[in-house]
PDB file of C-alpha atoms in Angstrom:
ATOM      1  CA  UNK A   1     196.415  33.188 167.440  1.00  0.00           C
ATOM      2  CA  UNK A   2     195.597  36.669 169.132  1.00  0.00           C
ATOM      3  CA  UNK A   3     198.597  38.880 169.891  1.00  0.00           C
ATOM      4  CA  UNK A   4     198.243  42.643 171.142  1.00  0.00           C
ATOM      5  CA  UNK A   5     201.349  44.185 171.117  1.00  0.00           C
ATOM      6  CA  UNK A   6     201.397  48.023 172.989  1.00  0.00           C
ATOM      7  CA  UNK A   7     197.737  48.616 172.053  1.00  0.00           C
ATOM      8  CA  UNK A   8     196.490  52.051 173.078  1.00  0.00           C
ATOM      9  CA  UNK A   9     192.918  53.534 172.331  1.00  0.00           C
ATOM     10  CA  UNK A  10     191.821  56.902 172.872  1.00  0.00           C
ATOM     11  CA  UNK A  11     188.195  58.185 172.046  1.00  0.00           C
ATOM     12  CA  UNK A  12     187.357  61.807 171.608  1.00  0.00           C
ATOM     13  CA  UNK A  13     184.255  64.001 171.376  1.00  0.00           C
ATOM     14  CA  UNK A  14     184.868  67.557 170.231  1.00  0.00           C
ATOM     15  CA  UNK A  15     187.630  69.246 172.766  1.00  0.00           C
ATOM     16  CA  UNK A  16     187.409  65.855 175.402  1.00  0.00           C
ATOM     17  CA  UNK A  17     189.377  62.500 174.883  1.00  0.00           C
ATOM     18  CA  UNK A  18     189.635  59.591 177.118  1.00  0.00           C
ATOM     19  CA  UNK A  19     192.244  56.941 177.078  1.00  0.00           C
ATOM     20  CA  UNK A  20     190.155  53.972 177.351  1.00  0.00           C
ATOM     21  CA  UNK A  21     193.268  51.577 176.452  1.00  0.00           C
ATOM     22  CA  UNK A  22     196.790  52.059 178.105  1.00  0.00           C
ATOM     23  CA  UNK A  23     199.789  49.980 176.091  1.00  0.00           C
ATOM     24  CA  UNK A  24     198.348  46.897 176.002  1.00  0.00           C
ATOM     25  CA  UNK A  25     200.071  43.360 175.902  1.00  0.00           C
ATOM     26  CA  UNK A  26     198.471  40.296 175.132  1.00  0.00           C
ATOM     27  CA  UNK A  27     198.452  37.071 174.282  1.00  0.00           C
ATOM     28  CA  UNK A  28     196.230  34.585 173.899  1.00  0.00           C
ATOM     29  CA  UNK A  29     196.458  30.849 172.200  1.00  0.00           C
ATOM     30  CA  UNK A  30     194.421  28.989 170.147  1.00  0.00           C
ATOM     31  CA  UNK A  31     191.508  26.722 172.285  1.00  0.00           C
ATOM     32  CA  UNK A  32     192.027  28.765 175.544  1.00  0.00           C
ATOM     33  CA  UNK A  33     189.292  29.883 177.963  1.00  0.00           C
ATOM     34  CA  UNK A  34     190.117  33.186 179.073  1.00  0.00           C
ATOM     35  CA  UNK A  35     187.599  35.659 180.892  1.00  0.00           C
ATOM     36  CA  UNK A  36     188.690  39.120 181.081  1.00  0.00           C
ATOM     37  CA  UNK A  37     187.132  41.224 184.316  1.00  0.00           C
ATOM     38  CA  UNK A  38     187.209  44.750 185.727  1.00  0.00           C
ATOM     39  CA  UNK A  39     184.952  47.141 187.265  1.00  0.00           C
ATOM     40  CA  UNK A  40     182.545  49.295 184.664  1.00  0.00           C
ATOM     41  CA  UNK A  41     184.643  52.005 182.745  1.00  0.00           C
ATOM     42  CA  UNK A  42     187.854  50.112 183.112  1.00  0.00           C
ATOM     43  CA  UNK A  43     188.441  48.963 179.525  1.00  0.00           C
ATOM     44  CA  UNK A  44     187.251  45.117 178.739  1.00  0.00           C
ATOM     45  CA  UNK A  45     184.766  46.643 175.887  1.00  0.00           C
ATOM     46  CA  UNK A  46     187.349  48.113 174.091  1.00  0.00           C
ATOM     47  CA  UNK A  47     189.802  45.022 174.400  1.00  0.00           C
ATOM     48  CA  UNK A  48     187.059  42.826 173.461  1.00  0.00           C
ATOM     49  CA  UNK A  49     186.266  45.425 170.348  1.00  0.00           C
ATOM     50  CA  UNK A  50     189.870  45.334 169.615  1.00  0.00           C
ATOM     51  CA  UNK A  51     190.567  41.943 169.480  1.00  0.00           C
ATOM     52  CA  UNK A  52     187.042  41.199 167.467  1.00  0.00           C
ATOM     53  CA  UNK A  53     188.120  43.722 164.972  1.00  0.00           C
ATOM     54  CA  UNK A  54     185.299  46.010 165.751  1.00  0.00           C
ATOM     55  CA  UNK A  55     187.299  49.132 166.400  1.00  0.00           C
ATOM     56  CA  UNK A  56     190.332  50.955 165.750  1.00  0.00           C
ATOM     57  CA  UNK A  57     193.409  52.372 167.956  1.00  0.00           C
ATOM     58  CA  UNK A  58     196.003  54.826 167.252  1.00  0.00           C
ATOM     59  CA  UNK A  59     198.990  53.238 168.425  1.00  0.00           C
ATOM     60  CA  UNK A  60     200.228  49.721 168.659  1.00  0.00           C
ATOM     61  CA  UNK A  61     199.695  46.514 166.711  1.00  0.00           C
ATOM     62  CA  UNK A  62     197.560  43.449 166.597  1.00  0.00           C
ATOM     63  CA  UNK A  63     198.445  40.072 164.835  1.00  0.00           C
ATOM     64  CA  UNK A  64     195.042  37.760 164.357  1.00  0.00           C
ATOM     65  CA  UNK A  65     196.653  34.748 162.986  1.00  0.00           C
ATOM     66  CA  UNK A  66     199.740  36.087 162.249  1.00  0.00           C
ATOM     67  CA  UNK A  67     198.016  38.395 160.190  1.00  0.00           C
ATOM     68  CA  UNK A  68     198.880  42.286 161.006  1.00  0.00           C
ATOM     69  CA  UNK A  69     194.971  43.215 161.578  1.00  0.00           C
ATOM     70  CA  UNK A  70     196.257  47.127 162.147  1.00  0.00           C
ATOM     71  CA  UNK A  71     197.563  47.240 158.302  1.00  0.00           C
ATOM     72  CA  UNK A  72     194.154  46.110 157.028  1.00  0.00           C
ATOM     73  CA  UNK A  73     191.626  48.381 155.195  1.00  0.00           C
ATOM     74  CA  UNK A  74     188.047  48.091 156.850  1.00  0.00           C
ATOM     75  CA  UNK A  75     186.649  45.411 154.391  1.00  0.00           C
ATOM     76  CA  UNK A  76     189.379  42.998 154.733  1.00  0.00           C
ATOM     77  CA  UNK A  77     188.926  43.438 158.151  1.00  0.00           C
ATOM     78  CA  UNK A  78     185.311  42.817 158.153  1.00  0.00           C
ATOM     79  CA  UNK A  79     185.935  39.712 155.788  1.00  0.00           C
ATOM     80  CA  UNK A  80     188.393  38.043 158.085  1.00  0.00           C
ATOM     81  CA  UNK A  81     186.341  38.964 161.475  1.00  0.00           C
ATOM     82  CA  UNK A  82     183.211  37.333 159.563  1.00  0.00           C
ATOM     83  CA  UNK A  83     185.665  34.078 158.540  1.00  0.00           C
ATOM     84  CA  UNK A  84     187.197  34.182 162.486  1.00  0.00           C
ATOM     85  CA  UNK A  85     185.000  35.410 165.282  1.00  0.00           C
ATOM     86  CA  UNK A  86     181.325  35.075 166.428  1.00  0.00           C
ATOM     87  CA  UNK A  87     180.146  37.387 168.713  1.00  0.00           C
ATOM     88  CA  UNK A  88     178.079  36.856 172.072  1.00  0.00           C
ATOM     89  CA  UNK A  89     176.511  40.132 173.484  1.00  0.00           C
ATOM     90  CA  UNK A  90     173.944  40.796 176.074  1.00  0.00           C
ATOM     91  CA  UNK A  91     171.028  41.731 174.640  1.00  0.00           C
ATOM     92  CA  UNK A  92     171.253  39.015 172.464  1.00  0.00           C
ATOM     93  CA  UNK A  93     171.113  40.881 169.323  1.00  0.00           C
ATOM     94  CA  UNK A  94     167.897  38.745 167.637  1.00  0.00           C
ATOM     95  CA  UNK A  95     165.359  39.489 165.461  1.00  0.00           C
ATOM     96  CA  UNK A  96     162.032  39.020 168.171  1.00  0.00           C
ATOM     97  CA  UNK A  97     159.573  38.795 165.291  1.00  0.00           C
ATOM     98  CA  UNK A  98     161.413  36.006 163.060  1.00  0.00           C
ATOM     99  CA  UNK A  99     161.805  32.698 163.835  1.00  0.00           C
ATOM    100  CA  UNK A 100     164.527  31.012 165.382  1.00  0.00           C
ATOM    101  CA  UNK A 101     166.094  29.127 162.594  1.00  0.00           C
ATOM    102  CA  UNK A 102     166.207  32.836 160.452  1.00  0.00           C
ATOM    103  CA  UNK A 103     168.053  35.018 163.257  1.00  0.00           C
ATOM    104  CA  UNK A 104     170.706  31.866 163.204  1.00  0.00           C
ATOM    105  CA  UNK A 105     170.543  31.322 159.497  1.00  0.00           C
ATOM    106  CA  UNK A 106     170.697  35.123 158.825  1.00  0.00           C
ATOM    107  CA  UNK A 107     175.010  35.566 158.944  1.00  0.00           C
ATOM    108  CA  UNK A 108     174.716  33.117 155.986  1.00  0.00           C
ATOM    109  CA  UNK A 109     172.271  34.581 153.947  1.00  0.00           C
ATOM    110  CA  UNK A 110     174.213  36.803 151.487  1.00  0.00           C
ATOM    111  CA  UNK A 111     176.537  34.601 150.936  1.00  0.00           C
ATOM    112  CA  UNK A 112     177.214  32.267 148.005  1.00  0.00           C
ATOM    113  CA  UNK A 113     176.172  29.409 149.924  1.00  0.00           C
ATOM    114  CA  UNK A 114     172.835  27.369 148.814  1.00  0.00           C
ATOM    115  CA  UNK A 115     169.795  28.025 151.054  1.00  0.00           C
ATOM    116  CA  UNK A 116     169.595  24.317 151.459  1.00  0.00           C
ATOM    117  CA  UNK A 117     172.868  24.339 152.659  1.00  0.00           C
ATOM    118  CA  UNK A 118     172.710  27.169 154.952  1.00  0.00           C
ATOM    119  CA  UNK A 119     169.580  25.651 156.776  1.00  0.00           C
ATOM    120  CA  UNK A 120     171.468  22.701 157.165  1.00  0.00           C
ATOM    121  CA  UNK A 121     174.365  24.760 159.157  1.00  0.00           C
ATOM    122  CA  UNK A 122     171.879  26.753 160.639  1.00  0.00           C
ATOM    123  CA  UNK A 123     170.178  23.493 162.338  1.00  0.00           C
ATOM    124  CA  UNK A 124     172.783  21.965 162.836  1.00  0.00           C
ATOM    125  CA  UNK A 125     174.444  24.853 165.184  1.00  0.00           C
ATOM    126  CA  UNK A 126     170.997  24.546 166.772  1.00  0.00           C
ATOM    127  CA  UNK A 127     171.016  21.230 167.809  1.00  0.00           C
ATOM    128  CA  UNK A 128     175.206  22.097 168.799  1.00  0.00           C
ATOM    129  CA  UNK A 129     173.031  24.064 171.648  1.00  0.00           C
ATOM    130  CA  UNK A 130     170.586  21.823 172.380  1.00  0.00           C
ATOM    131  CA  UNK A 131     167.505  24.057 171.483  1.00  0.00           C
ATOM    132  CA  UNK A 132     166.670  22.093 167.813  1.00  0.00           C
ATOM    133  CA  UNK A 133     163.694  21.810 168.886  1.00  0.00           C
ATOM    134  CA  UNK A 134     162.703  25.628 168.783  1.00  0.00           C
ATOM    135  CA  UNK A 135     163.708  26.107 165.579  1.00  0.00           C
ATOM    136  CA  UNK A 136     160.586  27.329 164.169  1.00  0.00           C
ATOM    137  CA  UNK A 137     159.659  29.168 167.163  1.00  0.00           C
ATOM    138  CA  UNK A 138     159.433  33.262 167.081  1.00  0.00           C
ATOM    139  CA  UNK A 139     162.156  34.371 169.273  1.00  0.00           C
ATOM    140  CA  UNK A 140     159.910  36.760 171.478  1.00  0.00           C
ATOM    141  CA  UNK A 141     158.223  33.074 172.520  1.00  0.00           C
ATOM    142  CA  UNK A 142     161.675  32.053 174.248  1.00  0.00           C
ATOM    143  CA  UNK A 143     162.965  32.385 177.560  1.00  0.00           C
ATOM    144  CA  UNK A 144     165.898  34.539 178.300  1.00  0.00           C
ATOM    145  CA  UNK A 145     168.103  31.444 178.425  1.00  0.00           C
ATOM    146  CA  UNK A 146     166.527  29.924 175.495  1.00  0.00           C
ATOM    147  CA  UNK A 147     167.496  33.280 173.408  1.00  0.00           C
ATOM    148  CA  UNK A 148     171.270  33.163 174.600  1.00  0.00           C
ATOM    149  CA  UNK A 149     171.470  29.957 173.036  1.00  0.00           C
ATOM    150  CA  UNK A 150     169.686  31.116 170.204  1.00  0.00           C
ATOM    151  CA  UNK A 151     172.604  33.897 169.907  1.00  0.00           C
ATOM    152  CA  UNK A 152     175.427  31.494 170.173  1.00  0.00           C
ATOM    153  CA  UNK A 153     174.177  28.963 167.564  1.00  0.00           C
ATOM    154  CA  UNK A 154     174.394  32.456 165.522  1.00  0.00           C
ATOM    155  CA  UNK A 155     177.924  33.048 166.499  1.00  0.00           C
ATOM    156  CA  UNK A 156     179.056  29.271 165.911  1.00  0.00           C
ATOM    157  CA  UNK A 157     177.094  28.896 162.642  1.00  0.00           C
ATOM    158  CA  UNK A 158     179.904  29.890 160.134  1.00  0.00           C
ATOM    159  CA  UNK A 159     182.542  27.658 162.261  1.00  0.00           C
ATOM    160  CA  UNK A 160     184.521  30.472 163.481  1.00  0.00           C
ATOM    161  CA  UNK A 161     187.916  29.779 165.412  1.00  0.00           C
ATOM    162  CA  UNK A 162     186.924  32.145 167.864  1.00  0.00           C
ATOM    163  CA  UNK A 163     184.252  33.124 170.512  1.00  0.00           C
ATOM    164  CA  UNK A 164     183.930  36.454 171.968  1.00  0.00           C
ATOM    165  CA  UNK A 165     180.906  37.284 174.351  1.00  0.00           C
ATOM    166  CA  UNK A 166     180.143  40.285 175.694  1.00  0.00           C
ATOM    167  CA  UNK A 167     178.492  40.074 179.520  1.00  0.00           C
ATOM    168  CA  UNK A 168     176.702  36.971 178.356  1.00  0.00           C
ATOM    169  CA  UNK A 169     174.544  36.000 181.352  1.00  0.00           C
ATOM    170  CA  UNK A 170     174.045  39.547 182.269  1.00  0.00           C
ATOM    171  CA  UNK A 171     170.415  39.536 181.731  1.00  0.00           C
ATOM    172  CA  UNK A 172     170.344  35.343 182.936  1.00  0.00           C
ATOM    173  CA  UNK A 173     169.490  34.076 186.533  1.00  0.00           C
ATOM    174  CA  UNK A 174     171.969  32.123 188.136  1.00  0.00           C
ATOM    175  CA  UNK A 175     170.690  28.972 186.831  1.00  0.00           C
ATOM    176  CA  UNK A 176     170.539  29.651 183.642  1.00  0.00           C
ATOM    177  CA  UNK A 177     173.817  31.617 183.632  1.00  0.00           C
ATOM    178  CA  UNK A 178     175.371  28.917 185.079  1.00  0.00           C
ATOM    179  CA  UNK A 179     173.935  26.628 181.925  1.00  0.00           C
ATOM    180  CA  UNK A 180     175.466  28.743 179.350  1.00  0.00           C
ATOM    181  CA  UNK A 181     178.587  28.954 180.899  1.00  0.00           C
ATOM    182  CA  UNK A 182     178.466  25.252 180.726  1.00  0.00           C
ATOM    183  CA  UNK A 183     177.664  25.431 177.240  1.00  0.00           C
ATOM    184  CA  UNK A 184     180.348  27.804 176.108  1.00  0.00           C
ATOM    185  CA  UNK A 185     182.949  25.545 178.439  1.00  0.00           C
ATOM    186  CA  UNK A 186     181.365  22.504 176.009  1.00  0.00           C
ATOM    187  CA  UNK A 187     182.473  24.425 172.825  1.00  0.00           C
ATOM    188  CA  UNK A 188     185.763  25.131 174.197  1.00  0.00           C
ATOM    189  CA  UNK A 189     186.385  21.583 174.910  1.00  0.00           C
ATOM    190  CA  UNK A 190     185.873  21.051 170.762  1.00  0.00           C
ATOM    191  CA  UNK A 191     188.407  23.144 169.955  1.00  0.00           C
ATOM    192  CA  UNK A 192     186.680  27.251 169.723  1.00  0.00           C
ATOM    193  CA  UNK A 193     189.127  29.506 171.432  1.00  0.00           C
ATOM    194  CA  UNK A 194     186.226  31.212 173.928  1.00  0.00           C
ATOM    195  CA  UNK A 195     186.481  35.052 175.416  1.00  0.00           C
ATOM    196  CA  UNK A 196     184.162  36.192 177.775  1.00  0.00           C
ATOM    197  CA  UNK A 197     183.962  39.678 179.268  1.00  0.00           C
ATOM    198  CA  UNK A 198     182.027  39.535 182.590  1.00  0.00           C
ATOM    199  CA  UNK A 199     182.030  41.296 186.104  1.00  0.00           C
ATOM    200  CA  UNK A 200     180.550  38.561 187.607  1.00  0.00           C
ATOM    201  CA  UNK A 201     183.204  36.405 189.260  1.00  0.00           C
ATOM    202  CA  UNK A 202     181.132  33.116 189.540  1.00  0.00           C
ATOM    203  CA  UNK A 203     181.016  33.687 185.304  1.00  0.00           C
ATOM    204  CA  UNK A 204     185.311  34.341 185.600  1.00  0.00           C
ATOM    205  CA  UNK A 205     185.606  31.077 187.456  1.00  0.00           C
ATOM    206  CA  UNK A 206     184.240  29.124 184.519  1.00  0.00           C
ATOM    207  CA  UNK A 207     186.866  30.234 182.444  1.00  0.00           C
ATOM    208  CA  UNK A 208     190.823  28.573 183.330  1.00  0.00           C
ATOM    209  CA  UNK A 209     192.640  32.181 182.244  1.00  0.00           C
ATOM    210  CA  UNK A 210     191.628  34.949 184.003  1.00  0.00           C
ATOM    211  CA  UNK A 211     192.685  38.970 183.065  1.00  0.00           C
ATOM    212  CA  UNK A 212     191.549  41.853 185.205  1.00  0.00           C
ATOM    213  CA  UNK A 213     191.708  45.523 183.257  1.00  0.00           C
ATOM    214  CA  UNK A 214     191.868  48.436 185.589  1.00  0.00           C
ATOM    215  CA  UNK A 215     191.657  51.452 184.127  1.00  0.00           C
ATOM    216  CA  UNK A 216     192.685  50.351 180.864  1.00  0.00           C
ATOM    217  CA  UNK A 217     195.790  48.163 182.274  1.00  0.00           C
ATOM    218  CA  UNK A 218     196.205  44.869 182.315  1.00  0.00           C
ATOM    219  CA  UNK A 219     196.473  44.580 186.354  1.00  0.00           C
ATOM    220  CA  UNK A 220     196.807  40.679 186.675  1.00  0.00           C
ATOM    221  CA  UNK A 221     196.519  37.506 184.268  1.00  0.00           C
ATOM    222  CA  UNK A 222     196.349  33.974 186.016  1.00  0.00           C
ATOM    223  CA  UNK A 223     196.149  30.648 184.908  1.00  0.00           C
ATOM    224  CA  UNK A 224     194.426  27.636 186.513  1.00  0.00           C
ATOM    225  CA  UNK A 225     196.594  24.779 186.622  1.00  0.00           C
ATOM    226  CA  UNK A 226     195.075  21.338 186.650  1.00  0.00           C
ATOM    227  CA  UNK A 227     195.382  19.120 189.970  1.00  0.00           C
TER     228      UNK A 227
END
């Protein structure tokens, strides 16, 4: 499903550059759970970027699907990341002033689909989160934890194959982190490959792959194996 092969990113500013990505190789197949780790500065943005088509590199190759992402032009790459991929982040990434059901309808809304239709996906992904029942709720009148699972039911709304989240229980207590990490284990167990960047290593545990990026190296990749 996702295959890096020898990526390397560099960014520059004027006379600088920084090598943010050092040759790398991976792998990863369809319905894993893989967290990728490291310390800040060490890379996992960029490899999450890279494999969510959200940036470019100079040197390598990437196969999404055995499709050859790095030969794309930016708009087929934009339609295939919108067919493949929801994204987790952070800061959530809502609207605070519109209602629930909007900021998850809103990926939807210039498409071709019927509005009828796309408020049918859009509650339905709600109640795939258990938070239905906030649907016509402003978003600023939500808890923290509330809000991430107003952001996934976003990213699973168009049925993508793929999850990637960025630090998703980085602004969660432990509780509630510990909820959505049970959440985004439940979606993995229907079949949505799940990547989660994190430096918390409760958050790694949840996931049965693990990947730590040092410096922009793969340093170690290990697999849980069931008892």
């Amino acid at each position: 499903m996702i295959q890096l092969k020898n990526i390397c990113k560099t960014y520059r500013a004027g006379p600088n550059q920084f090598q943010a990505l050092h040759g790398i190789d991976l792998t990863i197949e369809k319905g894993e759970f893989v967290s990728i780790c490291g310390p800040s500065g060490s890379g996992k943005t960029t490899l999450l970027n890279m494999i969510g088509c959200l940036d470019t590199f100079e040197a390598g190759q990437y196969l999404l699907n055995d499709t050859d992402v790095s030969r794309m032009r930016d708009k087929k790459r934009a339609n295939l990341r919108n067919a493949c991929i929801g994204f987790v982040l952070q800061d959530f990434a809502l609207i605070n002033a519109q209602t629930v059901l909007y900021n998850v309808m809103l990926p939807l809304l210039f498409s071709k689909c019927p509005y009828r239709e796309i408020k049918k996906k859009a509650l339905t992904a709600l109640n795939s989160v258990h938070i239905l029942d906030q649907a016509h709720k402003k978003v600023n009148q939500l808890s923290g934890g509330q809000r991430q699972r107003v952001a996934i039911a976003r990213a699973i709304v168009n049925h993508p194959e793929i999850i990637l989240a960025d630090e998703p229980t980085g602004q969660l207590d432990s509780e509630t982190s510990r909820q959505i990490m049970e959440l985004l284990t439940e979606l993995n167990q229907r079949g949505i490959t799940v990547v989660v960047v994190t430096h918390d290593p409760i958050v790694a545990a949840t996931a049965s792959r693990k990947i730590t990026v040092i410096d922009g190296r793969i340093t170690s990749d290990t697999v849980d194996v069931p008892q």
